[in-house]
Amino acid sequence: MLAVEGLKAWYGQAQALFDVSLTVGEGELVVIQGLNGAGKSTLLQSLIGIGPRAQGRIIWQNEPIQAWPAHRRAKAGLGFVAEDRRLFTALSVKENLWIAAPSVASPSAESTPAQRFDRVMALFPQLQTMLHRPASQMSGGEQQMLALARTLMTRPRLLLLDEPCEGIAPVLVAAMRDALLQLAREGVAMLVAEQNKILAQHAQRVLVLTSGRMDSAA
Ligand code: ATP
């Protein structure tokens, strides 16, 4: 469903990605590993269309999308959760979720916003108990769950996740991992950047980025 061919990216004169190619098939869980600064975030940001200057081909559902702005990629089914979560911290959990729901229910959609809300509540029961709490008063792990839940409200077909289990309490790491594996079982494809190898052991493929180059596939 996603194919990346010869992707290069630059911050000013500094090249961060060198001819990166990869694919993610329907329902696949693909993990990208790499040290700090290897280019994992740059790669995910380039795919969703918020990265630095880039060249190369990004094919989504057989269409080249590298010239599309980020909102069009999101509308086409790419969902991104950034490492820094990017929540509306003054808004409540419930408001953060509803703000992400498409305002017009499309007749072709497989679920309504209300059904998706119920589904994310079932996936993250922890959030149910804090629906009216401002996001600023949540722990890092709870915020990470909310960021993923908010992206799920947009009905993504492929989730691009930047370090979803990084820097959060162990009990919430387990809850996050279980939620992601549940989504994978339901057929949501995922491309996950992670250093801590929480999801790698469950992945169909593990790719390694080293200094902006894709090393090997396992
Ligand atoms: P981390 O796990 O630390 O987030 P990463 O694998 O996600 O690392 P990137 O953040 O994509 O790596 O960084 C890739 C390279 O691009 C690094 O050399 C980094 O210093 C550089 N870089 C990242 N963001 C910027 C920026 N905004 N301006 C200039 N250079 C940047």
mmCIF file of C-alpha atoms and ligand atoms in Angstrom, residues 9-12 14-17 32-45 52 83 162-163 166 193-195 209 211-212, ligand 1:
data_model
loop_
_atom_site.group_PDB
_atom_site.id
_atom_site.type_symbol
_atom_site.label_atom_id
_atom_site.label_comp_id
_atom_site.label_asym_id
_atom_site.label_seq_id
_atom_site.Cartn_x
_atom_site.Cartn_y
_atom_site.Cartn_z
ATOM 1 C CA ALA A 9 16.040 14.795 2.431
ATOM 2 C CA TRP A 10 18.097 17.834 3.382
ATOM 3 C CA TYR A 11 18.181 20.317 6.271
ATOM 4 C CA GLY A 12 19.798 23.238 4.445
ATOM 5 C CA ALA A 14 23.064 18.806 5.332
ATOM 6 C CA GLN A 15 21.643 15.630 3.820
ATOM 7 C CA ALA A 16 19.666 13.563 6.355
ATOM 8 C CA LEU A 17 18.258 10.782 4.099
ATOM 9 C CA ILE A 32 12.451 1.171 11.635
ATOM 10 C CA GLN A 33 15.328 1.047 14.052
ATOM 11 C CA GLY A 34 18.337 3.329 14.240
ATOM 12 C CA LEU A 35 20.403 5.340 16.650
ATOM 13 C CA ASN A 36 19.675 8.929 17.662
ATOM 14 C CA GLY A 37 20.085 11.118 14.603
ATOM 15 C CA ALA A 38 19.846 8.216 12.133
ATOM 16 C CA GLY A 39 16.942 9.917 10.339
ATOM 17 C CA LYS A 40 13.889 8.020 11.628
ATOM 18 C CA SER A 41 11.843 11.133 12.438
ATOM 19 C CA THR A 42 12.922 12.817 9.204
ATOM 20 C CA LEU A 43 11.724 9.770 7.252
ATOM 21 C CA LEU A 44 8.283 9.660 8.917
ATOM 22 C CA GLN A 45 7.883 13.430 8.611
ATOM 23 C CA PRO A 52 12.471 19.207 5.240
ATOM 24 C CA GLU A 83 7.359 11.962 19.100
ATOM 25 C CA ASP A 162 7.489 8.021 16.009
ATOM 26 C CA GLU A 163 8.746 6.292 19.182
ATOM 27 C CA GLU A 166 9.534 5.980 24.435
ATOM 28 C CA ALA A 193 10.218 4.190 14.397
ATOM 29 C CA GLU A 194 11.568 2.884 17.674
ATOM 30 C CA GLN A 195 14.859 2.370 19.443
ATOM 31 C CA LEU A 209 18.538 3.236 9.298
ATOM 32 C CA SER A 211 23.221 7.786 9.155
ATOM 33 C CA GLY A 212 20.277 8.288 6.795
HETATM 34 P P1 ATP B 1 16.048 10.650 17.327
HETATM 35 O O1 ATP B 1 15.740 9.257 17.705
HETATM 36 O O2 ATP B 1 17.106 11.277 18.158
HETATM 37 O O3 ATP B 1 14.836 11.517 17.146
HETATM 38 P P2 ATP B 1 16.145 10.234 14.470
HETATM 39 O O4 ATP B 1 16.630 8.919 13.994
HETATM 40 O O5 ATP B 1 14.688 10.457 14.483
HETATM 41 O O6 ATP B 1 16.762 10.545 15.886
HETATM 42 P P3 ATP B 1 16.265 12.667 12.971
HETATM 43 O O7 ATP B 1 15.641 13.475 14.056
HETATM 44 O O8 ATP B 1 15.464 12.374 11.768
HETATM 45 O O9 ATP B 1 16.854 11.320 13.543
HETATM 46 O O10 ATP B 1 17.598 13.423 12.521
HETATM 47 C C1 ATP B 1 18.353 13.044 11.368
HETATM 48 C C2 ATP B 1 19.465 14.052 11.138
HETATM 49 O O11 ATP B 1 18.917 15.321 10.783
HETATM 50 C C3 ATP B 1 20.344 14.314 12.363
HETATM 51 O O12 ATP B 1 21.675 14.527 11.921
HETATM 52 C C4 ATP B 1 19.767 15.589 12.940
HETATM 53 O O13 ATP B 1 20.761 16.317 13.631
HETATM 54 C C5 ATP B 1 19.305 16.325 11.704
HETATM 55 N N1 ATP B 1 18.150 17.185 11.980
HETATM 56 C C6 ATP B 1 16.961 16.781 12.504
HETATM 57 N N2 ATP B 1 16.108 17.820 12.608
HETATM 58 C C7 ATP B 1 16.776 18.910 12.139
HETATM 59 C C8 ATP B 1 16.443 20.285 11.992
HETATM 60 N N3 ATP B 1 15.227 20.759 12.317
HETATM 61 N N4 ATP B 1 17.398 21.095 11.489
HETATM 62 C C9 ATP B 1 18.608 20.637 11.129
HETATM 63 N N5 ATP B 1 18.981 19.351 11.238
HETATM 64 C C10 ATP B 1 18.086 18.493 11.741
#
